[in-house]
Amino acid sequence: MSKKPLRIGLALGSGSARGWSHIGVIRALERAGISPDIVCGTSIGALVGAVYAAGELDRLEPWVKSLTWKSVLGLMDFKMGGGLIEGGKLLDFFRSRYEDQGIAGLHKAYACVATELYTGREVWLREGPVIEAVRASIALPGLFTPAQHEGRLLVDGGLVNPVPVSLCRAMGADIVIAVDLNWDIMLHHSRVASHARDAEVEEAPQGGMLQAILTRLRPAKTTNGKDAGLPMPSMLDVLTTSLNIMQMRITQSRLAGEPADVVIRPRLNEVAAMDYHLAAGTIAEGERAAEFALPHIRDLLV
């Protein structure tokens, strides 16, 4: 009797701008002839996973590589109440460029994770409009307003399941390849391209809340002009770093209790949460990390 082919699941983890490395991981797997049957994602992993499952990665990659700080800001509709970003502009952008035929119409089996705000329950989104499911999964608390879905308020799935190995298993995956973007997030916080980022931020509109949120504040000064102490981070830095700590700890716990067969860990500690304009280097690091894991993956598929 012929051996039944193993079903491969790909669990793409949360990690804000670090999630562009998922594109590099997928590219490396494809070059090696490894095509996942099931794609599950959390937060930015839900977005990249959905585009991949729709067969549209060739359109997404050049777009993310073209992003600048100005174009990233152009996709954000700032408000106060529930979160800093409403998300309408982002949804409209993807609706105008991708035909949403629903999760059932995707080329690969797909699902993503969100969190019910008032109960803390993990929610698996496996049907309905793709863009609405992704919007719920990426609703980072404090940054994006919660998504309304079937009478519930949903926020980022990274609060409960940052790397959705369990969802891949539940959908029938025999082998799960997981991508963990949070393992090294609390290491050295220097920026690979800090000078380039700062140069682009200088071109942004000066003054007001927007600048205070999107740039780090300079060291506080005393009345005699001396530094008052350590530089104070922006509100956004405090929020995202705190969430990073939480997601790193949750990821460690979930992967210990629900281990993947292979865990790919790109080195991305120098990529900040909002560094969406640094896609080229982030994608390249995803490729490097995936290529390192290829021998182990091939052994499992024999």
Short mmCIF file of C-alpha atoms in Angstrom, two decimals:
data_model
loop_
_atom_site.label_atom_id
_atom_site.label_comp_id
_atom_site.label_asym_id
_atom_site.label_seq_id
_atom_site.Cartn_x
_atom_site.Cartn_y
_atom_site.Cartn_z
CA MET A 1 0.00 0.00 0.00
CA SER A 2 1.19 3.50 -0.82
CA LYS A 3 2.09 5.71 2.10
CA LYS A 4 -0.35 8.54 2.75
CA PRO A 5 1.31 11.94 2.16
CA LEU A 6 1.97 13.91 5.29
CA ARG A 7 -0.05 17.10 5.63
CA ILE A 8 2.20 20.03 6.42
CA GLY A 9 0.97 22.90 8.57
CA LEU A 10 2.59 26.33 8.71
CA ALA A 11 2.01 28.34 11.91
CA LEU A 12 2.94 31.99 11.35
CA GLY A 13 3.40 33.89 14.58
CA SER A 14 2.64 37.41 15.76
CA GLY A 15 5.26 40.14 15.81
CA SER A 16 4.09 43.37 14.15
CA ALA A 17 6.63 44.59 11.55
CA ARG A 18 8.84 41.57 12.20
CA GLY A 19 6.13 39.58 10.45
CA TRP A 20 7.42 40.51 7.01
CA SER A 21 10.02 37.81 7.68
CA HIS A 22 7.22 35.28 7.12
CA ILE A 23 7.50 36.13 3.43
CA GLY A 24 11.15 35.09 3.44
CA VAL A 25 10.34 31.87 5.29
CA ILE A 26 7.71 30.95 2.72
CA ARG A 27 10.05 31.77 -0.17
CA ALA A 28 12.76 29.49 1.24
CA LEU A 29 10.30 26.65 1.78
CA GLU A 30 8.95 26.97 -1.75
CA ARG A 31 12.42 26.91 -3.29
CA ALA A 32 13.07 23.69 -1.39
CA GLY A 33 9.87 22.17 -2.80
CA ILE A 34 8.04 22.30 0.52
CA SER A 35 4.46 23.50 0.10
CA PRO A 36 2.34 23.66 3.28
CA ASP A 37 -1.18 22.29 2.99
CA ILE A 38 -2.50 24.25 5.99
CA VAL A 39 -1.66 27.85 6.85
CA CYS A 40 -2.56 29.36 10.22
CA GLY A 41 -1.60 32.77 11.49
CA THR A 42 -1.80 35.15 14.39
CA SER A 43 -1.72 38.93 13.98
CA ILE A 44 0.78 39.85 11.22
CA GLY A 45 1.09 36.10 10.61
CA ALA A 46 -2.62 36.05 9.84
CA LEU A 47 -2.16 38.77 7.22
CA VAL A 48 0.84 37.21 5.46
CA GLY A 49 -0.72 33.75 5.77
CA ALA A 50 -3.97 34.88 4.18
CA VAL A 51 -2.18 36.47 1.23
CA TYR A 52 -0.09 33.31 0.78
CA ALA A 53 -3.14 31.05 0.99
CA ALA A 54 -4.80 33.23 -1.65
CA GLY A 55 -1.82 32.80 -4.00
CA GLU A 56 -1.06 36.53 -3.92
CA LEU A 57 2.37 36.60 -2.28
CA ASP A 58 4.01 37.79 -5.52
CA ARG A 59 1.91 40.94 -5.29
CA LEU A 60 2.41 41.52 -1.57
CA GLU A 61 6.20 41.25 -1.48
CA PRO A 62 7.09 44.13 -3.84
CA TRP A 63 4.53 46.33 -2.12
CA VAL A 64 5.93 45.80 1.39
CA LYS A 65 9.46 46.35 0.08
CA SER A 66 8.35 49.72 -1.30
CA LEU A 67 6.95 50.96 2.02
CA THR A 68 8.35 54.13 3.55
CA TRP A 69 7.43 55.84 6.81
CA LYS A 70 5.24 58.23 4.87
CA SER A 71 3.33 55.45 3.11
CA VAL A 72 2.89 53.54 6.37
CA LEU A 73 1.46 56.65 8.02
CA GLY A 74 -0.83 57.13 5.04
CA LEU A 75 -2.54 53.82 5.83
CA MET A 76 -3.34 54.85 9.39
CA ASP A 77 -6.53 56.64 10.38
CA PHE A 78 -5.77 58.03 13.81
CA LYS A 79 -8.46 58.50 16.45
CA MET A 80 -8.89 58.33 20.19
CA GLY A 81 -11.25 55.75 21.60
CA GLY A 82 -10.64 52.02 21.72
CA GLY A 83 -7.28 52.41 19.98
CA LEU A 84 -5.10 54.87 18.10
CA ILE A 85 -5.91 53.44 14.66
CA GLU A 86 -9.39 52.69 13.34
CA GLY A 87 -8.15 50.39 10.58
CA GLY A 88 -10.61 51.52 7.92
CA LYS A 89 -7.92 52.81 5.56
CA LEU A 90 -5.99 49.57 5.82
CA LEU A 91 -9.09 47.49 5.10
CA ASP A 92 -10.03 49.67 2.15
CA PHE A 93 -6.50 49.34 0.78
CA PHE A 94 -6.61 45.55 0.78
CA ARG A 95 -10.19 45.41 -0.50
CA SER A 96 -9.20 47.57 -3.47
CA ARG A 97 -6.31 45.27 -4.40
CA TYR A 98 -7.41 41.77 -3.47
CA GLU A 99 -10.65 39.99 -4.26
CA ASP A 100 -12.03 38.54 -1.04
CA GLN A 101 -13.72 35.25 -1.94
CA GLY A 102 -13.92 34.18 1.68
CA ILE A 103 -11.77 31.76 3.63
CA ALA A 104 -13.46 28.82 1.91
CA GLY A 105 -12.33 30.19 -1.48
CA LEU A 106 -8.61 30.29 -0.66
CA HIS A 107 -6.17 27.95 -2.43
CA LYS A 108 -4.95 26.50 0.87
CA ALA A 109 -6.70 25.59 4.09
CA TYR A 110 -6.47 28.69 6.29
CA ALA A 111 -7.48 29.98 9.71
CA CYS A 112 -6.34 32.69 12.11
CA VAL A 113 -6.52 33.47 15.81
CA ALA A 114 -8.15 36.37 17.63
CA THR A 115 -8.99 37.06 21.28
CA GLU A 116 -12.45 37.90 22.62
CA LEU A 117 -11.93 41.12 24.54
CA TYR A 118 -14.29 40.74 27.49
CA THR A 119 -13.80 37.03 28.15
CA GLY A 120 -10.20 36.42 27.10
CA ARG A 121 -11.29 33.42 25.04
CA GLU A 122 -9.19 32.24 22.11
CA VAL A 123 -11.22 32.53 18.91
CA TRP A 124 -10.42 30.51 15.78
CA LEU A 125 -11.63 32.24 12.61
CA ARG A 126 -12.08 29.55 9.96
CA GLU A 127 -14.86 30.89 7.76
CA GLY A 128 -16.29 34.12 6.43
CA PRO A 129 -14.56 37.10 4.78
CA VAL A 130 -10.78 36.88 4.83
CA ILE A 131 -10.13 40.58 5.35
CA GLU A 132 -12.51 40.76 8.33
CA ALA A 133 -10.81 37.77 9.95
CA VAL A 134 -7.37 39.28 9.46
CA ARG A 135 -8.55 42.64 10.82
CA ALA A 136 -9.66 40.93 14.03
CA SER A 137 -6.41 39.00 14.40
CA ILE A 138 -4.20 42.10 14.01
CA ALA A 139 -6.15 44.35 16.41
CA LEU A 140 -3.23 45.04 18.74
CA PRO A 141 -4.69 46.46 21.98
CA GLY A 142 -4.12 50.17 22.36
CA LEU A 143 -2.99 50.54 18.75
CA PHE A 144 -5.92 49.21 16.69
CA THR A 145 -9.52 49.52 17.76
CA PRO A 146 -11.17 46.15 18.52
CA ALA A 147 -12.90 44.43 15.61
CA GLN A 148 -16.62 43.71 15.78
CA HIS A 149 -17.36 40.15 14.72
CA GLU A 150 -20.69 38.35 15.16
CA GLY A 151 -21.63 40.41 18.20
CA ARG A 152 -18.24 40.13 19.85
CA LEU A 153 -15.31 42.51 20.20
CA LEU A 154 -12.11 40.81 19.08
CA VAL A 155 -8.50 41.87 19.55
CA ASP A 156 -5.07 40.55 18.60
CA GLY A 157 -4.71 36.78 18.78
CA GLY A 158 -1.18 37.16 20.11
CA LEU A 159 -2.65 37.75 23.56
CA VAL A 160 -3.59 34.07 23.82
CA ASN A 161 -1.83 32.11 21.05
CA PRO A 162 1.11 33.94 19.45
CA VAL A 163 2.24 30.93 17.37
CA PRO A 164 -0.87 28.89 16.44
CA VAL A 165 0.54 25.37 16.43
CA SER A 166 -2.59 24.02 18.13
CA LEU A 167 -4.79 25.43 15.37
CA CYS A 168 -2.67 23.73 12.69
CA ARG A 169 -2.99 20.42 14.55
CA ALA A 170 -6.75 20.84 14.89
CA MET A 171 -7.02 21.38 11.13
CA GLY A 172 -5.29 18.08 10.42
CA ALA A 173 -1.60 18.88 10.10
CA ASP A 174 0.70 15.88 10.60
CA ILE A 175 3.82 18.06 10.70
CA VAL A 176 3.80 21.66 11.92
CA ILE A 177 6.46 24.18 10.96
CA ALA A 178 6.18 27.15 13.31
CA VAL A 179 7.69 30.62 12.94
CA ASP A 180 8.43 32.33 16.27
CA LEU A 181 9.15 36.05 15.93
CA ASN A 182 9.23 36.81 19.66
CA TRP A 183 11.98 34.58 21.04
CA ASP A 184 14.71 37.24 21.03
CA ILE A 185 12.61 40.38 21.25
CA MET A 186 13.93 41.47 24.65
CA LEU A 187 17.59 41.34 23.63
CA HIS A 188 19.59 44.38 22.62
CA HIS A 189 17.22 47.07 21.33
CA SER A 190 19.48 48.84 18.90
CA ARG A 191 18.08 49.37 15.40
CA VAL A 192 19.77 47.95 12.31
CA ALA A 193 18.61 50.91 10.26
CA SER A 194 18.06 53.55 12.91
CA HIS A 195 19.73 56.27 10.87
CA ALA A 196 17.56 55.56 7.85
CA ARG A 197 14.44 55.46 9.99
CA ASP A 198 15.27 58.70 11.77
CA ALA A 199 15.90 60.42 8.44
CA GLU A 200 12.47 59.43 7.18
CA VAL A 201 10.77 60.40 10.43
CA GLU A 202 12.28 63.88 10.08
CA GLU A 203 10.31 64.24 6.85
CA ALA A 204 7.04 63.59 8.68
CA PRO A 205 4.85 66.50 9.84
CA GLN A 206 6.42 68.16 12.86
CA GLY A 207 4.78 68.65 16.24
CA GLY A 208 1.57 67.38 17.75
CA MET A 209 0.51 64.01 19.10
CA LEU A 210 1.49 62.09 15.98
CA GLN A 211 5.15 62.93 16.32
CA ALA A 212 5.13 62.17 20.05
CA ILE A 213 3.59 58.76 19.40
CA LEU A 214 5.66 57.68 16.42
CA THR A 215 9.10 58.91 17.56
CA ARG A 216 11.01 58.38 20.72
CA LEU A 217 11.19 61.41 22.96
CA ARG A 218 14.63 62.89 23.48
CA PRO A 219 16.23 62.71 26.95
CA ALA A 220 14.46 64.90 29.47
CA LYS A 221 16.43 68.00 30.45
CA THR A 222 16.76 69.65 33.82
CA THR A 223 16.54 73.38 34.22
CA ASN A 224 20.36 73.71 34.00
CA GLY A 225 20.42 71.84 30.68
CA LYS A 226 21.78 68.52 31.98
CA ASP A 227 20.17 65.18 31.29
CA ALA A 228 17.56 64.30 33.89
CA GLY A 229 18.11 60.55 33.46
CA LEU A 230 17.45 57.80 30.95
CA PRO A 231 15.67 58.81 27.73
CA MET A 232 11.93 58.39 28.06
CA PRO A 233 10.35 56.19 25.39
CA SER A 234 7.23 57.23 23.54
CA MET A 235 3.82 55.99 24.63
CA LEU A 236 3.83 53.61 21.66
CA ASP A 237 7.22 52.18 22.65
CA VAL A 238 6.01 51.53 26.20
CA LEU A 239 2.84 49.85 24.93
CA THR A 240 4.49 47.67 22.29
CA THR A 241 7.43 46.67 24.49
CA SER A 242 5.07 45.63 27.26
CA LEU A 243 3.05 43.56 24.80
CA ASN A 244 6.29 42.05 23.49
CA ILE A 245 7.21 40.86 26.98
CA MET A 246 3.80 39.29 27.40
CA GLN A 247 3.80 37.61 23.99
CA MET A 248 7.33 36.28 24.46
CA ARG A 249 6.31 34.62 27.73
CA ILE A 250 3.06 33.26 26.31
CA THR A 251 4.89 31.93 23.25
CA GLN A 252 7.39 30.07 25.42
CA SER A 253 4.58 28.54 27.45
CA ARG A 254 2.40 27.54 24.48
CA LEU A 255 5.28 26.00 22.51
CA ALA A 256 6.37 24.03 25.57
CA GLY A 257 2.89 22.55 25.99
CA GLU A 258 2.05 22.31 22.27
CA PRO A 259 5.40 21.82 20.54
CA ALA A 260 5.83 22.20 16.82
CA ASP A 261 7.88 19.69 14.84
CA VAL A 262 10.15 22.48 13.61
CA VAL A 263 10.45 26.02 14.97
CA ILE A 264 12.00 28.66 12.73
CA ARG A 265 13.35 31.62 14.69
CA PRO A 266 14.52 34.62 12.65
CA ARG A 267 16.86 37.01 14.46
CA LEU A 268 14.75 40.15 14.56
CA ASN A 269 15.40 41.79 17.93
CA GLU A 270 16.69 44.91 16.14
CA VAL A 271 13.41 45.41 14.25
CA ALA A 272 10.95 47.57 16.18
CA ALA A 273 7.22 46.95 16.20
CA MET A 274 6.48 49.78 13.77
CA ASP A 275 9.44 49.27 11.42
CA TYR A 276 7.19 48.19 8.55
CA HIS A 277 9.41 50.11 6.14
CA LEU A 278 12.37 47.78 6.79
CA ALA A 279 10.82 44.89 4.86
CA ALA A 280 13.74 43.97 2.61
CA GLY A 281 16.12 43.10 5.44
CA THR A 282 13.38 41.48 7.49
CA ILE A 283 12.37 39.22 4.58
CA ALA A 284 16.01 38.27 3.98
CA GLU A 285 16.38 37.23 7.63
CA GLY A 286 13.28 35.05 7.32
CA GLU A 287 14.87 33.29 4.35
CA ARG A 288 18.12 32.75 6.22
CA ALA A 289 16.38 31.26 9.25
CA ALA A 290 14.22 28.96 7.12
CA GLU A 291 17.19 27.72 5.11
CA PHE A 292 18.94 26.83 8.36
CA ALA A 293 15.95 24.66 9.32
CA LEU A 294 15.58 22.90 5.93
CA PRO A 295 17.69 19.79 6.77
CA HIS A 296 15.51 19.06 9.80
CA ILE A 297 12.31 19.58 7.78
CA ARG A 298 13.52 17.24 5.03
CA ASP A 299 14.32 14.54 7.59
CA LEU A 300 10.74 14.72 8.89
CA LEU A 301 9.28 14.38 5.39
CA VAL A 302 11.24 11.27 4.42
#
